[in-house]
mmCIF file of C-alpha atoms in Angstrom:
data_model
loop_
_atom_site.group_PDB
_atom_site.id
_atom_site.type_symbol
_atom_site.label_atom_id
_atom_site.label_comp_id
_atom_site.label_asym_id
_atom_site.label_seq_id
_atom_site.Cartn_x
_atom_site.Cartn_y
_atom_site.Cartn_z
ATOM 1 C CA MET A 24 -13.222 14.322 13.790
ATOM 2 C CA PRO A 25 -16.649 15.371 12.444
ATOM 3 C CA TRP A 26 -19.024 12.623 11.329
ATOM 4 C CA SER A 27 -19.294 14.297 7.939
ATOM 5 C CA TYR A 28 -15.701 13.255 7.282
ATOM 6 C CA PHE A 29 -16.569 9.584 7.709
ATOM 7 C CA ARG A 30 -19.563 9.988 5.394
ATOM 8 C CA VAL A 31 -17.204 11.383 2.751
ATOM 9 C CA LEU A 32 -14.788 8.505 3.364
ATOM 10 C CA PHE A 33 -17.625 6.012 2.937
ATOM 11 C CA GLY A 34 -18.614 7.762 -0.298
ATOM 12 C CA LEU A 35 -15.031 7.487 -1.577
ATOM 13 C CA CYS A 36 -14.987 3.760 -0.794
ATOM 14 C CA LEU A 37 -18.298 3.197 -2.572
ATOM 15 C CA PHE A 38 -17.164 5.303 -5.544
ATOM 16 C CA THR A 39 -13.956 3.247 -5.832
ATOM 17 C CA LEU A 40 -15.854 -0.048 -5.876
ATOM 18 C CA LEU A 41 -18.416 1.133 -8.427
ATOM 19 C CA TRP A 42 -15.799 2.750 -10.649
ATOM 20 C CA VAL A 43 -13.779 -0.467 -10.851
ATOM 21 C CA ALA A 44 -16.902 -2.410 -11.831
ATOM 22 C CA LEU A 45 -17.348 -0.195 -14.935
ATOM 23 C CA PHE A 46 -14.114 -1.310 -16.622
ATOM 24 C CA GLU A 47 -14.541 -3.900 -19.351
ATOM 25 C CA LYS A 48 -10.913 -4.902 -20.017
ATOM 26 C CA ASP A 49 -8.259 -6.321 -17.698
ATOM 27 C CA GLY A 50 -5.836 -3.695 -19.036
ATOM 28 C CA ASP A 51 -8.140 -0.948 -17.763
ATOM 29 C CA LEU A 52 -8.177 -2.560 -14.306
ATOM 30 C CA ILE A 53 -4.384 -2.683 -14.214
ATOM 31 C CA GLY A 54 -4.256 0.891 -15.492
ATOM 32 C CA PHE A 55 -6.583 2.007 -12.689
ATOM 33 C CA ILE A 56 -4.159 0.679 -10.051
ATOM 34 C CA TRP A 57 -1.201 2.208 -11.893
ATOM 35 C CA LEU A 58 -2.797 5.655 -12.150
ATOM 36 C CA LEU A 59 -4.007 5.660 -8.545
ATOM 37 C CA CYS A 60 -0.431 4.987 -7.389
ATOM 38 C CA PHE A 61 0.940 7.522 -9.877
ATOM 39 C CA GLY A 62 -1.465 10.164 -8.579
ATOM 40 C CA SER A 63 -0.253 9.525 -5.023
ATOM 41 C CA LEU A 64 3.325 9.946 -6.245
ATOM 42 C CA LEU A 65 2.552 13.317 -7.883
ATOM 43 C CA PHE A 66 0.870 14.576 -4.710
ATOM 44 C CA CYS A 67 3.849 13.520 -2.584
ATOM 45 C CA LEU A 68 6.438 14.969 -4.975
ATOM 46 C CA ALA A 69 4.610 18.306 -5.021
ATOM 47 C CA THR A 70 4.432 18.269 -1.219
ATOM 48 C CA VAL A 71 8.134 17.487 -0.764
ATOM 49 C CA ALA A 72 9.208 20.001 -3.438
ATOM 50 C CA LEU A 73 7.179 22.766 -1.803
ATOM 51 C CA ALA A 74 8.571 21.897 1.621
ATOM 52 C CA MET A 75 12.156 22.050 0.316
ATOM 53 C CA TRP A 76 11.386 25.444 -1.215
ATOM 54 C CA LEU A 77 9.584 27.030 1.755
ATOM 55 C CA GLN A 78 11.065 25.180 4.728
ATOM 56 C CA LYS A 79 14.385 24.126 6.153
ATOM 57 C CA PRO A 80 15.144 20.492 6.976
ATOM 58 C CA PRO A 81 14.533 18.372 8.939
ATOM 59 C CA PHE A 82 10.907 18.016 7.867
ATOM 60 C CA TYR A 83 9.840 15.326 10.352
ATOM 61 C CA ALA A 84 6.327 15.881 11.756
ATOM 62 C CA SER A 85 6.141 19.312 10.134
ATOM 63 C CA ILE A 86 5.621 19.517 6.401
ATOM 64 C CA ILE A 87 3.287 21.969 4.627
ATOM 65 C CA ASP A 88 0.008 20.494 3.385
ATOM 66 C CA ILE A 89 -0.367 21.786 -0.186
ATOM 67 C CA ARG A 90 -4.106 21.050 -0.219
ATOM 68 C CA TYR A 91 -4.807 24.067 2.017
ATOM 69 C CA LEU A 92 -2.516 26.622 0.364
ATOM 70 C CA PRO A 93 -5.046 27.629 -2.354
ATOM 71 C CA PHE A 94 -7.366 28.702 0.492
ATOM 72 C CA GLY A 95 -4.651 30.809 2.125
ATOM 73 C CA ILE A 96 -4.291 28.374 5.045
ATOM 74 C CA GLN A 97 -0.890 27.131 6.178
ATOM 75 C CA LYS A 98 -1.385 23.722 7.754
ATOM 76 C CA PHE A 99 1.275 21.157 8.620
ATOM 77 C CA ILE A 100 1.065 17.370 8.351
ATOM 78 C CA ASN A 101 3.230 14.487 9.510
ATOM 79 C CA THR A 102 5.991 13.241 7.234
ATOM 80 C CA PRO A 103 5.431 9.479 7.827
ATOM 81 C CA GLY A 104 2.111 9.782 5.999
ATOM 82 C CA ILE A 105 3.783 11.322 2.938
ATOM 83 C CA ALA A 106 6.523 8.665 3.080
ATOM 84 C CA ASN A 107 3.886 5.914 3.133
ATOM 85 C CA LEU A 108 2.164 7.345 0.060
ATOM 86 C CA LEU A 109 5.529 7.629 -1.687
ATOM 87 C CA CYS A 110 5.785 3.832 -1.438
ATOM 88 C CA LEU A 111 2.721 3.135 -3.590
ATOM 89 C CA PHE A 112 4.160 3.899 -7.027
ATOM 90 C CA PRO A 113 7.472 2.006 -6.563
ATOM 91 C CA MET A 114 5.385 -0.932 -5.303
ATOM 92 C CA ALA A 115 3.214 -0.834 -8.432
ATOM 93 C CA PHE A 116 6.249 -0.481 -10.705
ATOM 94 C CA LEU A 117 8.029 -3.480 -9.198
ATOM 95 C CA ALA A 118 4.825 -5.537 -9.140
ATOM 96 C CA ALA A 119 4.229 -4.833 -12.851
ATOM 97 C CA LEU A 120 7.395 -6.827 -13.615
ATOM 98 C CA LEU A 121 5.189 -9.854 -12.973
ATOM 99 C CA LEU A 122 2.962 -8.955 -15.923
ATOM 100 C CA LYS A 123 3.563 -9.760 -19.567
ATOM 101 C CA PRO A 124 4.914 -6.813 -21.604
ATOM 102 C CA ASP A 125 1.573 -6.344 -23.377
ATOM 103 C CA GLN A 126 -0.254 -6.249 -20.029
ATOM 104 C CA ARG A 127 1.810 -3.392 -18.617
ATOM 105 C CA PRO A 128 0.578 0.225 -18.699
ATOM 106 C CA ARG A 129 1.607 2.547 -21.505
ATOM 107 C CA TRP A 130 5.070 4.126 -21.123
ATOM 108 C CA PHE A 131 5.747 1.610 -18.367
ATOM 109 C CA TRP A 132 9.537 1.764 -18.368
ATOM 110 C CA THR A 133 9.832 5.522 -18.872
ATOM 111 C CA LEU A 134 7.300 6.504 -16.205
ATOM 112 C CA GLY A 135 8.314 3.620 -13.955
ATOM 113 C CA ILE A 136 12.033 4.343 -13.790
ATOM 114 C CA LEU A 137 11.500 8.111 -13.587
ATOM 115 C CA GLY A 138 8.832 7.752 -10.892
ATOM 116 C CA PHE A 139 10.897 5.269 -8.900
ATOM 117 C CA THR A 140 13.933 7.580 -9.007
ATOM 118 C CA LEU A 141 11.982 10.684 -7.988
ATOM 119 C CA SER A 142 10.228 8.729 -5.254
ATOM 120 C CA LEU A 143 13.596 7.571 -3.890
ATOM 121 C CA ILE A 144 14.969 11.122 -3.911
ATOM 122 C CA ALA A 145 11.887 12.386 -2.051
ATOM 123 C CA GLY A 146 12.169 9.469 0.395
ATOM 124 C CA ILE A 147 15.801 10.391 1.127
ATOM 125 C CA ALA A 148 14.752 14.013 1.690
ATOM 126 C CA LEU A 149 12.177 12.881 4.266
ATOM 127 C CA GLY A 150 14.437 10.240 5.819
ATOM 128 C CA GLN A 151 11.626 7.939 6.974
ATOM 129 C CA ARG A 152 12.712 4.395 7.811
ATOM 130 C CA SER A 153 9.374 2.867 6.761
ATOM 131 C CA TYR A 154 9.864 4.075 3.186
ATOM 132 C CA PHE A 155 13.205 2.334 2.742
ATOM 133 C CA VAL A 156 12.059 -0.876 4.399
ATOM 134 C CA VAL A 157 9.039 -1.125 2.059
ATOM 135 C CA VAL A 158 10.570 0.140 -1.215
ATOM 136 C CA LEU A 159 14.074 -1.332 -1.006
ATOM 137 C CA PHE A 160 13.384 -4.509 0.950
ATOM 138 C CA ILE A 161 9.815 -5.788 1.356
ATOM 139 C CA ALA A 162 8.426 -4.984 -2.118
ATOM 140 C CA PRO A 163 11.493 -6.204 -4.095
ATOM 141 C CA LEU A 164 11.777 -9.362 -1.979
ATOM 142 C CA LEU A 165 8.100 -10.179 -2.460
ATOM 143 C CA VAL A 166 8.212 -9.592 -6.220
ATOM 144 C CA ALA A 167 11.435 -11.622 -6.487
ATOM 145 C CA ILE A 168 9.729 -14.605 -4.840
ATOM 146 C CA PHE A 169 6.787 -14.312 -7.240
ATOM 147 C CA LEU A 170 9.182 -14.022 -10.207
ATOM 148 C CA LEU A 171 10.715 -17.324 -9.132
ATOM 149 C CA LEU A 172 7.258 -18.889 -9.303
ATOM 150 C CA LEU A 173 6.894 -17.514 -12.841
ATOM 151 C CA ARG A 174 10.491 -18.454 -13.760
ATOM 152 C CA SER A 175 11.221 -14.944 -15.015
ATOM 153 C CA TRP A 176 14.963 -15.122 -14.483
ATOM 154 C CA ARG A 177 16.143 -11.777 -15.887
ATOM 155 C CA ALA A 178 13.722 -9.709 -13.800
ATOM 156 C CA PHE A 179 14.561 -11.893 -10.790
ATOM 157 C CA ILE A 180 18.293 -11.186 -11.141
ATOM 158 C CA ALA A 181 17.618 -7.449 -11.556
ATOM 159 C CA LEU A 182 15.615 -7.394 -8.317
ATOM 160 C CA CYS A 183 18.315 -9.334 -6.499
ATOM 161 C CA ILE A 184 20.763 -6.602 -7.540
ATOM 162 C CA LEU A 185 18.342 -4.006 -6.123
ATOM 163 C CA LEU A 186 18.121 -5.935 -2.850
ATOM 164 C CA MET A 187 21.911 -6.163 -2.644
ATOM 165 C CA SER A 188 22.207 -2.409 -3.231
ATOM 166 C CA TYR A 189 20.508 -1.586 0.079
ATOM 167 C CA PRO A 190 23.496 -2.504 2.312
ATOM 168 C CA LEU A 191 25.754 -0.599 -0.092
ATOM 169 C CA LEU A 192 23.532 2.504 0.079
ATOM 170 C CA ARG A 193 23.454 2.233 3.856
ATOM 171 C CA TRP A 194 27.260 2.012 3.981
ATOM 172 C CA LEU A 195 27.613 5.044 1.687
ATOM 173 C CA ASP A 196 25.142 6.897 3.894
ATOM 174 C CA GLN A 197 27.301 6.327 6.950
ATOM 175 C CA VAL A 198 30.554 7.148 5.132
ATOM 176 C CA MET A 199 29.148 10.425 3.794
ATOM 177 C CA GLY A 200 27.708 11.299 7.199
ATOM 178 C CA MET A 201 24.156 11.910 5.945
ATOM 179 C CA HIS A 202 22.436 9.307 8.172
ATOM 180 C CA PHE A 203 19.348 9.146 5.952
ATOM 181 C CA LEU A 204 19.448 5.367 5.716
ATOM 182 C CA HIS A 205 20.978 4.502 9.080
ATOM 183 C CA ARG A 206 17.720 4.090 11.016
ATOM 184 C CA PRO A 207 15.692 1.675 8.849
ATOM 185 C CA LEU A 208 17.341 -1.602 9.879
ATOM 186 C CA ASP A 209 19.064 -0.694 13.119
ATOM 187 C CA GLN A 210 18.534 -2.676 16.297
ATOM 188 C CA THR A 211 15.939 -0.255 17.669
ATOM 189 C CA LEU A 212 13.370 -1.061 14.965
ATOM 190 C CA PHE A 213 11.226 -3.287 17.187
ATOM 191 C CA ASN A 214 11.518 -0.817 20.061
ATOM 192 C CA ASP A 215 9.724 1.728 17.915
ATOM 193 C CA ALA A 216 6.643 3.377 19.406
ATOM 194 C CA ARG A 217 4.328 1.754 16.852
ATOM 195 C CA PHE A 218 5.445 -1.749 17.765
ATOM 196 C CA GLN A 219 5.129 -1.031 21.488
ATOM 197 C CA MET A 220 1.614 0.402 21.034
ATOM 198 C CA LEU A 221 0.586 -2.574 18.894
ATOM 199 C CA GLN A 222 1.813 -5.014 21.533
ATOM 200 C CA TYR A 223 -0.031 -3.027 24.217
ATOM 201 C CA TRP A 224 -3.301 -3.179 22.238
ATOM 202 C CA PHE A 225 -2.941 -6.832 21.257
ATOM 203 C CA GLU A 226 -2.407 -8.007 24.851
ATOM 204 C CA ARG A 227 -5.506 -6.156 26.039
ATOM 205 C CA VAL A 228 -7.786 -7.071 23.161
ATOM 206 C CA ILE A 229 -7.009 -10.749 23.764
ATOM 207 C CA ALA A 230 -7.788 -10.327 27.465
ATOM 208 C CA ASN A 231 -11.086 -8.462 26.901
ATOM 209 C CA PRO A 232 -12.079 -7.802 23.255
ATOM 210 C CA PHE A 233 -15.269 -5.908 24.218
ATOM 211 C CA GLN A 234 -13.487 -3.319 26.379
ATOM 212 C CA ARG A 235 -12.563 0.064 24.889
ATOM 213 C CA ILE A 236 -8.783 0.420 24.798
ATOM 214 C CA GLU A 237 -7.148 3.825 24.836
ATOM 215 C CA VAL A 238 -3.732 4.500 23.342
ATOM 216 C CA GLY A 239 -0.851 3.154 25.449
ATOM 217 C CA PRO A 240 1.612 2.363 27.019
ATOM 218 C CA SER A 241 1.673 5.345 29.337
ATOM 219 C CA GLN A 242 4.515 7.151 27.548
ATOM 220 C CA TYR A 243 2.354 7.252 24.414
ATOM 221 C CA ALA A 244 -0.999 7.948 26.100
ATOM 222 C CA HIS A 245 -0.956 11.536 24.789
ATOM 223 C CA LEU A 246 -1.183 10.302 21.195
ATOM 224 C CA GLU A 247 -4.584 10.196 19.508
ATOM 225 C CA TRP A 248 -3.999 7.062 17.425
ATOM 226 C CA PHE A 249 -2.470 3.608 17.723
ATOM 227 C CA HIS A 250 -1.107 4.006 14.173
ATOM 228 C CA ASN A 251 -2.583 0.630 13.304
ATOM 229 C CA PHE A 252 -5.632 0.003 11.124
ATOM 230 C CA PHE A 253 -7.213 -2.686 13.309
ATOM 231 C CA ALA A 254 -6.281 -1.188 16.676
ATOM 232 C CA ASP A 255 -7.715 2.213 15.770
ATOM 233 C CA ILE A 256 -10.934 0.671 14.437
ATOM 234 C CA HIS A 257 -11.325 -1.232 17.698
ATOM 235 C CA ARG A 258 -10.605 1.890 19.756
ATOM 236 C CA LEU A 259 -13.063 4.035 17.797
ATOM 237 C CA SER A 260 -15.891 1.610 17.025
ATOM 238 C CA GLY A 261 -15.546 -1.472 19.212
ATOM 239 C CA PHE A 262 -15.264 -5.219 18.743
ATOM 240 C CA TRP A 263 -17.902 -5.761 16.052
ATOM 241 C CA ALA A 264 -16.369 -3.134 13.777
ATOM 242 C CA LEU A 265 -12.984 -4.774 14.328
ATOM 243 C CA LEU A 266 -14.461 -8.151 13.392
ATOM 244 C CA ALA A 267 -15.999 -6.670 10.232
ATOM 245 C CA ALA A 268 -12.623 -5.162 9.248
ATOM 246 C CA VAL A 269 -10.848 -8.489 9.811
ATOM 247 C CA VAL A 270 -13.462 -10.324 7.735
ATOM 248 C CA LEU A 271 -13.229 -7.747 4.926
ATOM 249 C CA VAL A 272 -9.421 -7.854 4.677
ATOM 250 C CA THR A 273 -9.330 -11.648 4.991
ATOM 251 C CA TYR A 274 -11.950 -11.967 2.254
ATOM 252 C CA ILE A 275 -9.915 -9.745 -0.093
ATOM 253 C CA PHE A 276 -6.785 -11.860 0.344
ATOM 254 C CA ILE A 277 -8.707 -15.124 -0.068
ATOM 255 C CA ARG A 278 -10.180 -13.864 -3.326
ATOM 256 C CA LEU A 279 -6.699 -12.851 -4.448
ATOM 257 C CA LEU A 280 -5.542 -16.437 -3.893
ATOM 258 C CA TYR A 281 -8.423 -17.637 -6.069
ATOM 259 C CA LEU A 282 -7.479 -15.060 -8.699
ATOM 260 C CA ILE A 283 -3.903 -16.362 -8.789
ATOM 261 C CA LYS A 284 -5.310 -19.768 -9.757
ATOM 262 C CA VAL A 285 -7.382 -18.221 -12.555
ATOM 263 C CA ASP A 286 -4.882 -15.644 -13.868
ATOM 264 C CA ARG A 287 -1.492 -16.160 -12.259
ATOM 265 C CA ARG A 288 0.264 -13.043 -13.519
ATOM 266 C CA VAL A 289 -2.517 -10.547 -12.772
ATOM 267 C CA GLY A 290 -3.199 -12.249 -9.435
ATOM 268 C CA LEU A 291 0.452 -12.087 -8.385
ATOM 269 C CA PHE A 292 0.647 -8.466 -9.586
ATOM 270 C CA LEU A 293 -2.241 -7.490 -7.319
ATOM 271 C CA MET A 294 -0.940 -9.599 -4.421
ATOM 272 C CA ALA A 295 2.498 -7.958 -4.680
ATOM 273 C CA ILE A 296 0.799 -4.586 -4.134
ATOM 274 C CA ALA A 297 -1.782 -5.736 -1.577
ATOM 275 C CA ILE A 298 0.705 -7.195 0.937
ATOM 276 C CA PRO A 299 2.936 -4.075 1.298
ATOM 277 C CA CYS A 300 -0.211 -1.935 1.229
ATOM 278 C CA PHE A 301 -1.625 -3.983 4.114
ATOM 279 C CA LEU A 302 1.624 -3.536 6.069
ATOM 280 C CA ILE A 303 1.515 0.230 5.492
ATOM 281 C CA MET A 304 -2.065 0.349 6.797
ATOM 282 C CA ASN A 305 -0.881 -1.281 10.002
ATOM 283 C CA THR A 306 1.811 1.290 10.722
ATOM 284 C CA SER A 307 -0.181 4.413 9.869
ATOM 285 C CA VAL A 308 -3.335 6.377 10.650
ATOM 286 C CA VAL A 309 -5.750 5.293 7.926
ATOM 287 C CA PRO A 310 -8.911 7.357 8.601
ATOM 288 C CA GLU A 311 -7.230 10.655 9.467
ATOM 289 C CA ALA A 312 -4.119 10.700 7.308
ATOM 290 C CA GLU A 313 -3.624 8.112 4.550
ATOM 291 C CA ARG A 314 -6.860 6.995 2.931
ATOM 292 C CA GLN A 315 -5.158 5.934 -0.303
ATOM 293 C CA PRO A 316 -3.725 2.574 0.923
ATOM 294 C CA PHE A 317 -7.151 1.501 2.167
ATOM 295 C CA LEU A 318 -8.861 2.634 -1.044
ATOM 296 C CA LEU A 319 -6.154 0.817 -3.010
ATOM 297 C CA LEU A 320 -6.788 -2.405 -1.092
ATOM 298 C CA LEU A 321 -10.540 -2.032 -1.692
ATOM 299 C CA ALA A 322 -9.874 -1.504 -5.406
ATOM 300 C CA ILE A 323 -7.719 -4.640 -5.500
ATOM 301 C CA GLY A 324 -10.533 -6.606 -3.865
ATOM 302 C CA ALA A 325 -13.055 -5.234 -6.352
ATOM 303 C CA ILE A 326 -10.782 -6.035 -9.293
ATOM 304 C CA SER A 327 -10.418 -9.610 -8.030
ATOM 305 C CA GLU A 328 -14.203 -9.961 -7.929
ATOM 306 C CA VAL A 329 -14.614 -8.506 -11.430
ATOM 307 C CA ILE A 330 -12.042 -10.839 -13.013
ATOM 308 C CA LEU A 331 -13.299 -13.892 -11.113
ATOM 309 C CA GLY A 332 -16.871 -13.031 -12.106
ATOM 310 C CA ARG A 333 -15.880 -12.829 -15.774
ATOM 311 C CA HIS A 334 -14.068 -16.157 -15.478
ATOM 312 C CA ARG A 335 -17.156 -17.809 -14.014
ATOM 313 C CA GLY A 336 -19.265 -16.304 -16.775
ATOM 314 C CA SER A 337 -16.917 -17.504 -19.513
ATOM 315 C CA SER A 338 -16.666 -20.999 -18.005
ATOM 316 C CA LYS A 339 -20.476 -21.298 -18.035
ATOM 317 C CA SER A 340 -20.723 -20.089 -21.637
ATOM 318 C CA PRO A 341 -21.482 -22.867 -24.169
ATOM 319 C CA HIS A 342 -18.665 -21.602 -26.380
ATOM 320 C CA SER A 343 -16.125 -22.298 -23.631
ATOM 321 C CA ASP A 344 -17.392 -25.816 -22.909
ATOM 322 C CA PRO A 345 -15.901 -28.390 -25.341
ATOM 323 C CA VAL A 346 -18.816 -30.824 -24.800
ATOM 324 C CA ALA A 347 -21.443 -28.143 -25.334
ATOM 325 C CA LYS A 348 -19.570 -26.833 -28.380
ATOM 326 C CA HIS A 349 -19.505 -30.380 -29.838
ATOM 327 C CA ASP A 350 -23.267 -30.685 -29.320
ATOM 328 C CA ILE A 351 -23.860 -27.360 -31.050
ATOM 329 C CA VAL A 352 -21.781 -28.425 -34.044
ATOM 330 C CA ASN A 353 -23.644 -31.749 -34.309
ATOM 331 C CA THR A 354 -26.975 -29.955 -34.097
#
């Protein structure tokens, strides 16, 4: 890949961080996350709709990239990347159940239910196991646990119903002979190529972290990527870049934990998006294919810093200190 691409990627990261810092209200910060995920959904829906119009299924590993069509170029991309981006909006919709009604984005229920439904239809059309594991299992389970912490019983029960619907959908899938949902939780999940490549990298990086590690095992040596955020950073840029990535991601999650102490609902909302987003980054090709999950995680980290910074500022203000306020009144 040309170095100019990585300069553009760096510019996008910097732009995301600076843009978040310009928002003055917490509602704008939540809206930024919502719209970023909604934009990813629109891109994926347009891609899947065009593929269903111009191509014949199955679409795996060969779906038309709509970004090149205006230039008269027909280029194909891999379907797992589109499936990963399809996960972002359902994740944000489910996570927003943790917010108070007045904290949620405008037209939350209308856009949320419609977007979730269309995302599910597009996910079924693609038939990617990662989509169903994230959208119908990991994200609802995570939000349900957080709802228990908040004691939001009605939303908790609704999510439990969603979790219970997955085995039913899988049974209907088998009965109807479609086999869209059969693969996600079958016994071969941990024999998947991504898990085998991750194990291969992890064993070698522990043995010698400063040695360059090419994609393996041997049956996957022809692939260009490990399909893992940390493994590909280590392969491309070495140990120190890997260490920087680990420190960055760890720092973001630590700050999220601090944010939960300051503003529980907003903190849990961001954490419920950050964890599935982090898992997606570690089963996909971040630099080449899906930049949005990484930019989303950066935005979440920036939002945490903005809110924590405002909290520190308000706690130091004389008007927020009862003792200082008493002194001012006496004066």
